[in-house]
Short mmCIF file of C-alpha atoms and ligand atoms in Angstrom, two decimals:
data_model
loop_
_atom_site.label_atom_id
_atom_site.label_comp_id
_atom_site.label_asym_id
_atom_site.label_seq_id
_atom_site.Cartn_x
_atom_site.Cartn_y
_atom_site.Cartn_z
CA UNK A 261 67.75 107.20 107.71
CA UNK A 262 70.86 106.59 109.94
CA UNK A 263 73.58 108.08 109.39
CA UNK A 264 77.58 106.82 109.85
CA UNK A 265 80.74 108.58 110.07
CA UNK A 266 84.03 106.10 109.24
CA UNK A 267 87.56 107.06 110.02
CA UNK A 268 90.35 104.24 108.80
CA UNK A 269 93.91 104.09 110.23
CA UNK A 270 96.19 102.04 108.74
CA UNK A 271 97.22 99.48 105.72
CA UNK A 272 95.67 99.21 102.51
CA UNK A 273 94.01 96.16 103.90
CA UNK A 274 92.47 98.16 106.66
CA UNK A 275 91.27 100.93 103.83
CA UNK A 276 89.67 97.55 101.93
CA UNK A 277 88.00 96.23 105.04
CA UNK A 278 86.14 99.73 105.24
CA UNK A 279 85.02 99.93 101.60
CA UNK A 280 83.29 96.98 102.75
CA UNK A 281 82.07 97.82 105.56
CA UNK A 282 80.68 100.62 104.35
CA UNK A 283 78.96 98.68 101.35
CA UNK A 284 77.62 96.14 104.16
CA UNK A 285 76.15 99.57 106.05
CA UNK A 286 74.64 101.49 102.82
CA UNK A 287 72.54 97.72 102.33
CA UNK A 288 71.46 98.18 105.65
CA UNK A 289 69.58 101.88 105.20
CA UNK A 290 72.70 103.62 106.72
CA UNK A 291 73.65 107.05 104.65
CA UNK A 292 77.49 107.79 104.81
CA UNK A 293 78.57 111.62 106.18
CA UNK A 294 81.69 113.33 106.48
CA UNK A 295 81.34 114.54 110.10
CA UNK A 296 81.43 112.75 113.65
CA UNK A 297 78.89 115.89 113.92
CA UNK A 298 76.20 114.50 111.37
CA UNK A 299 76.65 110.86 112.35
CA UNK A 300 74.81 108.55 114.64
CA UNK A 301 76.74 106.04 114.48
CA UNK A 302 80.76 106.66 114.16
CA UNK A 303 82.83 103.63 113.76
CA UNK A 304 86.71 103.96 113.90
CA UNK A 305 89.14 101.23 111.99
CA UNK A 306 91.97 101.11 113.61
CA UNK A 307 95.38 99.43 113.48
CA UNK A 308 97.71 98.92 116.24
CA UNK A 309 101.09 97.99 113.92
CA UNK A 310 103.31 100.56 116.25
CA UNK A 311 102.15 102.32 119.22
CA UNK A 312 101.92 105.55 117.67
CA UNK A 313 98.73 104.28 115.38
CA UNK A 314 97.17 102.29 118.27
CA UNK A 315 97.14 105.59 120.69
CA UNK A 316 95.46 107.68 117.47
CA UNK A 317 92.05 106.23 118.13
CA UNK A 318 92.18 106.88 121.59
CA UNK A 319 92.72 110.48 121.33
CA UNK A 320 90.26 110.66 118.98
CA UNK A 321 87.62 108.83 120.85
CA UNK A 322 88.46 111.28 124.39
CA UNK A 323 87.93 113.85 121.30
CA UNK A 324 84.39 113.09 120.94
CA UNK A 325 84.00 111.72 124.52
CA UNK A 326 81.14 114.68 124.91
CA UNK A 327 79.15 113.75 121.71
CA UNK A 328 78.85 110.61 123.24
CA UNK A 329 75.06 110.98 124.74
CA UNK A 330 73.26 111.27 121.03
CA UNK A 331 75.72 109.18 119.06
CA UNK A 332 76.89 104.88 119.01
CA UNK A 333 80.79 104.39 118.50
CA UNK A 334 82.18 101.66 117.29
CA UNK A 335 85.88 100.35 117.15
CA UNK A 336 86.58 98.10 115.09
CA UNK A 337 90.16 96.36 113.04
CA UNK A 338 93.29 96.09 114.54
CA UNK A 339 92.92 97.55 117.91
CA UNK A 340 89.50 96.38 118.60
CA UNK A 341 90.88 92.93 118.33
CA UNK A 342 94.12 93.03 120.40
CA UNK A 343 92.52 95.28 123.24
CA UNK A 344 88.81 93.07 123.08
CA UNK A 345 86.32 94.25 125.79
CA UNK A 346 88.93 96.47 127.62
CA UNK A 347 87.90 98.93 125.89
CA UNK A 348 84.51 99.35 127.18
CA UNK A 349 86.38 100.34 130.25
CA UNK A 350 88.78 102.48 128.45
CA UNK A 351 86.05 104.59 126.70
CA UNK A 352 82.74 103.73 128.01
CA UNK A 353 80.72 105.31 125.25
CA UNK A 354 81.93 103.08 123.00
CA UNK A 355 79.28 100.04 122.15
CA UNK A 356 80.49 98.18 119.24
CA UNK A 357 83.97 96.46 119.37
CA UNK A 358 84.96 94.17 116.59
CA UNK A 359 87.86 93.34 114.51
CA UNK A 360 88.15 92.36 110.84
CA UNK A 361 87.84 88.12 111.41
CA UNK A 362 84.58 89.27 112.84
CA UNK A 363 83.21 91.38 109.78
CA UNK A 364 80.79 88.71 108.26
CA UNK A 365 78.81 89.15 111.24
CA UNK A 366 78.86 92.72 110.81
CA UNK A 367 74.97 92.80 109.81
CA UNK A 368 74.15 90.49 113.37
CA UNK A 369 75.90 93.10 114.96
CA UNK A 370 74.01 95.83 113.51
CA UNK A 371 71.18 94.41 114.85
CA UNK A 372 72.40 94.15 118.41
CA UNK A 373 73.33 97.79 117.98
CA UNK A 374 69.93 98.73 116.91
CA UNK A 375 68.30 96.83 119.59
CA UNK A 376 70.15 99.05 122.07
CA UNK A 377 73.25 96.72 122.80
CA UNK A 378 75.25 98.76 125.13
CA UNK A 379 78.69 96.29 124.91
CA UNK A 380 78.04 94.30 121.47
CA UNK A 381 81.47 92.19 120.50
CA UNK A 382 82.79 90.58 117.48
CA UNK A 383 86.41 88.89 118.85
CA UNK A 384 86.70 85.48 117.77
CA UNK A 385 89.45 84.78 115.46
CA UNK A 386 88.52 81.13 115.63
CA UNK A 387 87.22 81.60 111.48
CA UNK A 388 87.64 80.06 108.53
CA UNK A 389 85.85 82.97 106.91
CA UNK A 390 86.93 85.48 104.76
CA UNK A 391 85.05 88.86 104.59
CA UNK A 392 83.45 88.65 101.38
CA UNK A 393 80.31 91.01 100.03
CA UNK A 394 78.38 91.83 97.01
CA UNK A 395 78.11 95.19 98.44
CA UNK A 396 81.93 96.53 98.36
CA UNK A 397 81.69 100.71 98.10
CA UNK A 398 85.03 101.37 96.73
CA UNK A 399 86.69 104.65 97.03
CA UNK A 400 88.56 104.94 93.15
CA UNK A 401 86.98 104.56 90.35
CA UNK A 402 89.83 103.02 88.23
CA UNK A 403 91.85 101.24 90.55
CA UNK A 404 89.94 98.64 92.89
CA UNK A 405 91.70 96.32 95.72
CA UNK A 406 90.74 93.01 95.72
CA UNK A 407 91.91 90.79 99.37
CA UNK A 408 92.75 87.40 98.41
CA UNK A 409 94.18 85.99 101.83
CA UNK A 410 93.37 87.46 105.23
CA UNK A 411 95.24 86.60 108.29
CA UNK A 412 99.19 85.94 108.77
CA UNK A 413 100.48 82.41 110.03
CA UNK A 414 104.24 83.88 110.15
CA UNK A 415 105.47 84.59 113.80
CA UNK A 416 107.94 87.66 113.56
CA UNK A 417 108.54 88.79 116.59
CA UNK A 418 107.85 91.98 116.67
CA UNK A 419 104.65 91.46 114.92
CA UNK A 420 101.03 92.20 116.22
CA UNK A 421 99.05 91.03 112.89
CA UNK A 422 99.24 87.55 113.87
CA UNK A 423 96.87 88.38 116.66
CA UNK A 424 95.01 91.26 115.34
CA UNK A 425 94.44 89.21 111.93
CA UNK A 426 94.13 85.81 112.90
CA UNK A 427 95.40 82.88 110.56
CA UNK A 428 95.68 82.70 107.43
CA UNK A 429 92.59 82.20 105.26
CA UNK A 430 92.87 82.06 101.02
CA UNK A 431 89.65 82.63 98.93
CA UNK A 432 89.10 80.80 96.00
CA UNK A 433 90.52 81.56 92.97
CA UNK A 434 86.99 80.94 91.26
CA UNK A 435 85.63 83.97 93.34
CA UNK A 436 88.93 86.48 93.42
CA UNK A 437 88.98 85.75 89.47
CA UNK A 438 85.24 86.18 89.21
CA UNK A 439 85.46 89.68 91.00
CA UNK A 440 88.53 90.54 88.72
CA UNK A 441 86.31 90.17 85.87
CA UNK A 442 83.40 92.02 87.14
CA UNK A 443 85.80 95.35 88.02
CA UNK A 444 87.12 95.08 84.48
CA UNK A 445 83.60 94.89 82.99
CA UNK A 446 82.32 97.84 85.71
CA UNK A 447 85.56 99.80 84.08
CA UNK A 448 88.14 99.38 86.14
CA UNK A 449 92.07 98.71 84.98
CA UNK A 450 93.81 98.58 87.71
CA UNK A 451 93.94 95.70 90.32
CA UNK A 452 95.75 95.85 93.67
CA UNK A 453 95.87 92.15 95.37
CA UNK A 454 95.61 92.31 99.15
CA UNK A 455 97.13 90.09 101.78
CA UNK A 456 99.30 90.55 104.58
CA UNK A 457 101.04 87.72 102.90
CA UNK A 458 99.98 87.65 99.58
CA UNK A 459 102.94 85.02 98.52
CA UNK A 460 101.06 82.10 100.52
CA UNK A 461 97.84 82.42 98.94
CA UNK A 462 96.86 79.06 98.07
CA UNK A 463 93.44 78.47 96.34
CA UNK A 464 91.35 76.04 99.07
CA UNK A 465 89.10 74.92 96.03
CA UNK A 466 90.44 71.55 94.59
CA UNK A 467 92.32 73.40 91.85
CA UNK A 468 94.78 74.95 94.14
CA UNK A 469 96.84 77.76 92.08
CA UNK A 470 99.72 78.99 94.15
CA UNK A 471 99.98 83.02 94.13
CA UNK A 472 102.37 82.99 91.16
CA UNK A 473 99.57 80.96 88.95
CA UNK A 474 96.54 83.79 90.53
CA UNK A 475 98.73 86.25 89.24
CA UNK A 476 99.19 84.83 85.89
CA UNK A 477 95.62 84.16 85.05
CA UNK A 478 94.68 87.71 86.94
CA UNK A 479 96.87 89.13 84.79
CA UNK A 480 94.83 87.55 81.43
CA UNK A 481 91.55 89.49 82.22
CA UNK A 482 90.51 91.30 79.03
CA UNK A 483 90.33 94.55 79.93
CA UNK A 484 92.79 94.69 82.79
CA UNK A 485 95.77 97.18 82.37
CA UNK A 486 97.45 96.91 85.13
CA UNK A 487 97.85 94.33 88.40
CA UNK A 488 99.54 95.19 91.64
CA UNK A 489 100.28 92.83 94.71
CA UNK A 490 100.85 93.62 98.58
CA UNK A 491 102.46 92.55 100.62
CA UNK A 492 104.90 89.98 100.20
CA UNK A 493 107.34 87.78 102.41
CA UNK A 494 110.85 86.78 101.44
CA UNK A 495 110.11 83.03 102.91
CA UNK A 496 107.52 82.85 100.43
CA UNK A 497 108.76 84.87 97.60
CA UNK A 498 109.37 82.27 94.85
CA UNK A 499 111.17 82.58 91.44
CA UNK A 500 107.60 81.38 89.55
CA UNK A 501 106.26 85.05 90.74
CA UNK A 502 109.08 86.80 88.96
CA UNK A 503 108.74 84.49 85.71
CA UNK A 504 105.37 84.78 86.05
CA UNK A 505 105.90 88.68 85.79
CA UNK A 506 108.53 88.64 83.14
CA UNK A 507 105.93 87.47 81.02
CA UNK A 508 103.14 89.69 80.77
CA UNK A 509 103.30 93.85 81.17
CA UNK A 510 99.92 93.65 82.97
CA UNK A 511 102.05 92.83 85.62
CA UNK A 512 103.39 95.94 87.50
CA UNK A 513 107.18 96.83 87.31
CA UNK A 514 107.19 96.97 91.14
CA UNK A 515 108.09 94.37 94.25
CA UNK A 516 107.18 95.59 97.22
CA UNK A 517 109.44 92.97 99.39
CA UNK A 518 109.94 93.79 103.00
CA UNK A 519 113.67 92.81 104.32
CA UNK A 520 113.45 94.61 107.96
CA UNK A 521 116.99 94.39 109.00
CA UNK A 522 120.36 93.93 106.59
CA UNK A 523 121.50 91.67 109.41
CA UNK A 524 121.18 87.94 109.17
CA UNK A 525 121.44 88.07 113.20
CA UNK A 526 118.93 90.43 113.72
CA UNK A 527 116.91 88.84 111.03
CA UNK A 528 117.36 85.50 112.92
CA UNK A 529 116.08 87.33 115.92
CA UNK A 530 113.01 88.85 114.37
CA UNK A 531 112.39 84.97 113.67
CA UNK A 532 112.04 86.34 109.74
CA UNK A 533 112.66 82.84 108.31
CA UNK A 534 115.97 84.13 105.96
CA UNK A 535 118.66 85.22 105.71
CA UNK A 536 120.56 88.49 104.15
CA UNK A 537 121.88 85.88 101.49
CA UNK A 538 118.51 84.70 100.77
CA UNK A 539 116.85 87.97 100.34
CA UNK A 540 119.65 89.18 98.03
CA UNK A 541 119.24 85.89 95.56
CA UNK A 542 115.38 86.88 95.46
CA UNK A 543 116.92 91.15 94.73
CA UNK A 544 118.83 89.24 92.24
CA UNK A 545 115.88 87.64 90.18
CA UNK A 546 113.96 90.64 89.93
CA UNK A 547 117.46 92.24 88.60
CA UNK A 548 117.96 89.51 86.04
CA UNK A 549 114.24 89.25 85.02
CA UNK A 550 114.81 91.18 81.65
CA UNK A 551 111.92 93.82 83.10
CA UNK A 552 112.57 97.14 84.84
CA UNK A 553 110.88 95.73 88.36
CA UNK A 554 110.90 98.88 90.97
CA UNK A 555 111.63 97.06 94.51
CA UNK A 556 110.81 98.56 97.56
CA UNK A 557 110.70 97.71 101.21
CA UNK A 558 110.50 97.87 105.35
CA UNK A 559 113.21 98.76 107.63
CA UNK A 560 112.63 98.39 111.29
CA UNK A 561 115.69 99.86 113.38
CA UNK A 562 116.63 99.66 116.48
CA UNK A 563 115.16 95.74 117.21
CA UNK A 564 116.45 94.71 120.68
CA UNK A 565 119.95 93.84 120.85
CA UNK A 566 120.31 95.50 116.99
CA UNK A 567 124.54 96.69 117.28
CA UNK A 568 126.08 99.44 115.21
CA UNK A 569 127.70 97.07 113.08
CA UNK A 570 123.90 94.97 112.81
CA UNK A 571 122.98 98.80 111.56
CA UNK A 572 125.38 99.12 109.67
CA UNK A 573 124.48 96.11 107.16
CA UNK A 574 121.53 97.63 107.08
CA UNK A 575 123.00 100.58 105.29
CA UNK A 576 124.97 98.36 103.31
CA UNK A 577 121.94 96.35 102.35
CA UNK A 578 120.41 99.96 101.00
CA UNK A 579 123.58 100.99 98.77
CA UNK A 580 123.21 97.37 97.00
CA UNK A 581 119.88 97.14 96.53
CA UNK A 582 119.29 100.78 95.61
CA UNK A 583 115.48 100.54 96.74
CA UNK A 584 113.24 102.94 95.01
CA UNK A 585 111.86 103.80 97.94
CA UNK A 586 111.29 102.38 101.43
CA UNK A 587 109.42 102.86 104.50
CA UNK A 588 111.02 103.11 107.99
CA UNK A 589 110.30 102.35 110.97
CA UNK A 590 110.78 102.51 114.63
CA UNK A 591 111.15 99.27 116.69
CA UNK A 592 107.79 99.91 118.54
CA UNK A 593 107.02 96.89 121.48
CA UNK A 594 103.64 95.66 121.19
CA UNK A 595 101.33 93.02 123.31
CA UNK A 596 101.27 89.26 123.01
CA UNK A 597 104.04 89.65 120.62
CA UNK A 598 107.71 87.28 121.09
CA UNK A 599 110.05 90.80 120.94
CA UNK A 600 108.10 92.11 123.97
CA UNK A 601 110.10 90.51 126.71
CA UNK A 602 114.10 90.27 124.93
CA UNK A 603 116.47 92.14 126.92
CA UNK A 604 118.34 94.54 125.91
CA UNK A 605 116.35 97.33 124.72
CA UNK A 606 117.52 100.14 122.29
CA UNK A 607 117.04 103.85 123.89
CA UNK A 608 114.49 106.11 121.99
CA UNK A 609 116.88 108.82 121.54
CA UNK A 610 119.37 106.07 119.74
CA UNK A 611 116.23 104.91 117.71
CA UNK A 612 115.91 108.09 115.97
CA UNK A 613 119.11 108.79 115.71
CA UNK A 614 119.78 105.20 113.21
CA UNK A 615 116.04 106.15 111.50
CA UNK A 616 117.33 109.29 110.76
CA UNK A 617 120.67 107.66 109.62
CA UNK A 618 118.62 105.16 107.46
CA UNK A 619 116.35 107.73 105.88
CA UNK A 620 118.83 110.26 104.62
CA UNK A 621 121.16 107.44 103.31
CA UNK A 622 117.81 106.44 101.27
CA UNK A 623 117.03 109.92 100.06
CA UNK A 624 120.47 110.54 98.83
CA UNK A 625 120.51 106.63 96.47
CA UNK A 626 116.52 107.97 95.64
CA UNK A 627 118.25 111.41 94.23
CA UNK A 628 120.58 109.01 92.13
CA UNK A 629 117.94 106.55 91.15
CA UNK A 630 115.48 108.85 89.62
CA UNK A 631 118.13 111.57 88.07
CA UNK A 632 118.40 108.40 85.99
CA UNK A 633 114.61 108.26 84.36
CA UNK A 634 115.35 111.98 82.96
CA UNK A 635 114.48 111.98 79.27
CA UNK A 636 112.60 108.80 79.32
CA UNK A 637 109.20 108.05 78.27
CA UNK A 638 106.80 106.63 80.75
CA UNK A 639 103.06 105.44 80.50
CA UNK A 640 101.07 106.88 83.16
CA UNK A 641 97.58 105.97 84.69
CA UNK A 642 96.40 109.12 85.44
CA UNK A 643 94.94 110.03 89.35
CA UNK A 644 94.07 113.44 89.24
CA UNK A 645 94.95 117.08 88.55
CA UNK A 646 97.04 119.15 90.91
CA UNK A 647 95.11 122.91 90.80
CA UNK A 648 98.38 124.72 92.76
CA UNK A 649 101.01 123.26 90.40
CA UNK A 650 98.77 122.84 87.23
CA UNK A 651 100.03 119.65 86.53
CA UNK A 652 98.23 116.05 86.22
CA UNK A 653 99.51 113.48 88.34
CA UNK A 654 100.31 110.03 86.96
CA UNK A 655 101.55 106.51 88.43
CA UNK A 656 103.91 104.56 86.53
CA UNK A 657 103.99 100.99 86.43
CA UNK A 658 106.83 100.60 88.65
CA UNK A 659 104.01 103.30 91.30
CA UNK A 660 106.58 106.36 90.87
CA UNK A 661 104.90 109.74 91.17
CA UNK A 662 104.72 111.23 87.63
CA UNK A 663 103.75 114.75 87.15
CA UNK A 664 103.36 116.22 83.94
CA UNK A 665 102.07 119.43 81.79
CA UNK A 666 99.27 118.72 79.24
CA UNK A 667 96.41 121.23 77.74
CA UNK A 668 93.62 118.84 77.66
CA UNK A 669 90.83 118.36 80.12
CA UNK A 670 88.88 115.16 81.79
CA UNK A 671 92.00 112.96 81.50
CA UNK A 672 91.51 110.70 84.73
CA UNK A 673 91.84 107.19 84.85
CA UNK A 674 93.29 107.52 81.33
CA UNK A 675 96.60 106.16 80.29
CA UNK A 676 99.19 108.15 78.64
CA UNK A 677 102.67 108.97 77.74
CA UNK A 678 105.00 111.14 79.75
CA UNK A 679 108.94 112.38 79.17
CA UNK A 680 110.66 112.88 81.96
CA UNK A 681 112.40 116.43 81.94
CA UNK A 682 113.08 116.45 86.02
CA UNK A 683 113.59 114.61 88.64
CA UNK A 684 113.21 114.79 92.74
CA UNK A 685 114.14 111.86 95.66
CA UNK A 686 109.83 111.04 95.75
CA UNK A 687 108.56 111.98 92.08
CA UNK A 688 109.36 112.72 89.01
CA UNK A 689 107.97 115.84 86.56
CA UNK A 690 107.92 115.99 82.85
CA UNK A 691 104.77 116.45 80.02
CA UNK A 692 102.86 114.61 77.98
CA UNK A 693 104.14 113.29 74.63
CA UNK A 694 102.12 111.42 71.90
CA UNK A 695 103.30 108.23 70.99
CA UNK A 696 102.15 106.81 67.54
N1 LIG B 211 107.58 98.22 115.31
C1 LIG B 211 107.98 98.92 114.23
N2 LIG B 211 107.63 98.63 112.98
C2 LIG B 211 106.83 97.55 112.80
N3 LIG B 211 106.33 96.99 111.69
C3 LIG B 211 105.56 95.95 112.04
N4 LIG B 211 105.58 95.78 113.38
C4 LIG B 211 106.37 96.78 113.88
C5 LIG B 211 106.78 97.14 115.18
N5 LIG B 211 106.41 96.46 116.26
C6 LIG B 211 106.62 97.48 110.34
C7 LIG B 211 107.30 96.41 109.50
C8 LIG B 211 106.22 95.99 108.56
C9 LIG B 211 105.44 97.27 108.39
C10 LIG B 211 104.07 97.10 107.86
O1 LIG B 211 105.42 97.82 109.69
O2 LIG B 211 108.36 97.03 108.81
O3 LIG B 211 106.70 95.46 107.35
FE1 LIG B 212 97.68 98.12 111.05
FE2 LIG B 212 98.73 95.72 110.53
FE3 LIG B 212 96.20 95.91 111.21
FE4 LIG B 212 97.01 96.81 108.82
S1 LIG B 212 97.02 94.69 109.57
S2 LIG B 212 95.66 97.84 110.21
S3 LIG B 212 99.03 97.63 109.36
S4 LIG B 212 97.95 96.41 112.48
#
């Protein structure tokens, strides 16, 4: 029996890719362990979004750089992709590099590994594949992830996916449907759709749903509680996805909607495809949709040539919108991509001086925002038990942290009702009521 050791940097997508890959390894005789130590084969899955995450697999790798006699690495996603064959030279014990457009030829690849290929590649992102298996080993056993379009055919400039990804590839609707249907019947209830674009999924089959029409008949699936998307782009964010929401409470109270920068200049610069205007009207349907939608974001500071008054709209865009929560970011330069060669540069030290600006502005509108849910009832899918605080930990529909008190045992993957009796800037804390 071989054995393989996975590590996975990165998105959800990235997290997806390896469920699959390690389905596509346990068909092929390979047993999954927990250690570099007990593998033979150790693949990484990288992602090279900022600089920080691409350097993480290198360290790792120069880690493990003495193991290297008795065991096969393999680096594969994001990184794999942008840096190709350079990293033979970079880490010479690695054998296997590969990135995701490359995955259906994961098992020809295997072979070549087997065979005692010293520099096997998988590089091409010339594909109109996408990576789909019967043998998907996923990780939750309520929640699944189902990809629906791989690749990115947006150009922001700061942007590796493009190149790490490829372009943009939909699968049918017939097949994402048919494997919605499946999870529900295997006992599943919550769906998470996966794209780096979601919003531009269109269905290559002659039928040719748009995402909002997916997500309406995803969201008709006997047995199916809840339905998640991400990520979405403002370009492509159209009012049909927000009707299409309004509609049916299968449909998640939450928008995860990326803006990047309050500043139509910088946005124009980042080659985002909107405006500030534009992204407000689409803040402004999910306000007016008649449902509680939870919208939250990306903020990149510090983009070259970003001013203090382009930062400042960026604030200004937080106080109106009142996000529920955000991620922030760094401006981080990265190959191939537009952003690398624009002058005017911000300093590190001014970086994280506007990301810590922008993250305790968000922190103080969070404190306000979820002071507000105290004394309301939620319904929570429940993830787990906390041991140290003694309290279960439920996700609401619009994904806030829920943790409550109840007496019972065995209650995961169940859905319940919560009150809300406090309230912190990342979760909220309350017990279980009974709702008749
Ligand atoms: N530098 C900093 N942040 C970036 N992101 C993408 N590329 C970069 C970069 N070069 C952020 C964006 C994106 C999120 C996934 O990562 O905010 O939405
Ligand atoms: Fe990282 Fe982007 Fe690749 Fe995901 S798609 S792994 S975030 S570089």
């Amino acid at each position: 029996m071989k054995k393989f050791y996975i590590e996975t940097f990165g998105c959800q997508m990235n997290a997806h890719d390896s469920e699959k890959v390690v389905g596509t390894l346990a068909s092929r005789g390979y047993e999954q362990v927990e250690s570099v130590e007990a593998a033979d084969l150790v693949l990484y899955n990288t992602c090279s979004i900022r600089d920080k995450a691409e350097q993480k697999v290198f360290h790792r790798l120069q880690e493990f750089k003495k193991l290297a006699k008795h065991k096969t690495f393999a680096v594969i996603g994001c990184v794999a992709q942008q840096e190709g064959d350079k990293i033979f030279e970079r880490a010479p014990h690695v054998s296997l590099v590969a990135g995701s457009a490359s995955y259906t030829k994961l098992p020809e690849l295997l072979v070549q590994l087997e065979n005692g290929g010293k520099r096997v590649t998988g590089l091409s992102l010339d594909t109109t594949d996408t990576f789909e298996t019967p043998y998907t080993r996923r990780d939750n056993p309520h929640r699944a992830y189902i990809t629906i379009i791989e690749g990115c055919d947006k150009s922001c400039a700061y942007c590796v996916v493009p190149f790490t990804r490829g372009p943009e590839r939909s699968r049918t609707s017939e097949s994402v449907i048919a494997e919605g249907r499946q999870l529900a019947d295997a006992g599943y209830s919550e769906i998470q759709l996966l794209g780096q674009n979601v919003n531009s999924y269109r269905d290559p089959s002659t039928v040719q749903w748009d995402f909002a029409m997916l997500l309406r008949k995803m969201g008709e699936i006997p047995g199916m509680r809840r339905i998640r998307f991400t990520t979405s782009h403002p370009r492509d964010f159209v009012k049909p996805i927000i009707d299409t929401i309004a509609e049916n409470p299968v449909l998640c109270n939450h928008v995860h909607l990326p803006v990047q920068s309050g500043s139509s200049s910088v946005l124009s610069a980042m080659q985002r495809q909107y405006t500030r205007d534009e992204y407000m009207r689409r803040i402004e349907w999910m306000k007016n949709s008649g449902r509680d939608i939870a919208i939250t974001t990306d903020i990149i500071v510090g983009f070259p040539g970003e001013t203090e008054a382009d930062f400042e709209q960026t604030l200004q865009l937080l106080d109106e919108v009142e996000y529920d929560s955000i991620f922030s970011f760094k401006y981080s330069r990265r190959p191939n991509t537009p952003a690398l060669s624009l002058e005017d540069q911000i300093s590190e030290e001014e970086k994280s001086r506007r990301l810590a600006i922008v993250q305790e502005r968000q922190r103080s509108i969070q404190i306000r925002r979820n002071a507000e849910y105290v004394g309301r009832v939620e319904e929570v899918m429940v993830e787990g038990f906390n041991k140290a605080t003694g309290q279960w930990i439920g996700r609401t529909s619009q994904h806030k942290t829920l943790n409550f008190t109840d007496s019972r045992e065995n209650l995961t993957g169940q859905y319940l009702h919560a009150r809300v009796l406090r309230a912190g800037p990342n979760s909220l804390a309350g017990e279980s009521v009974t709702i008749q």
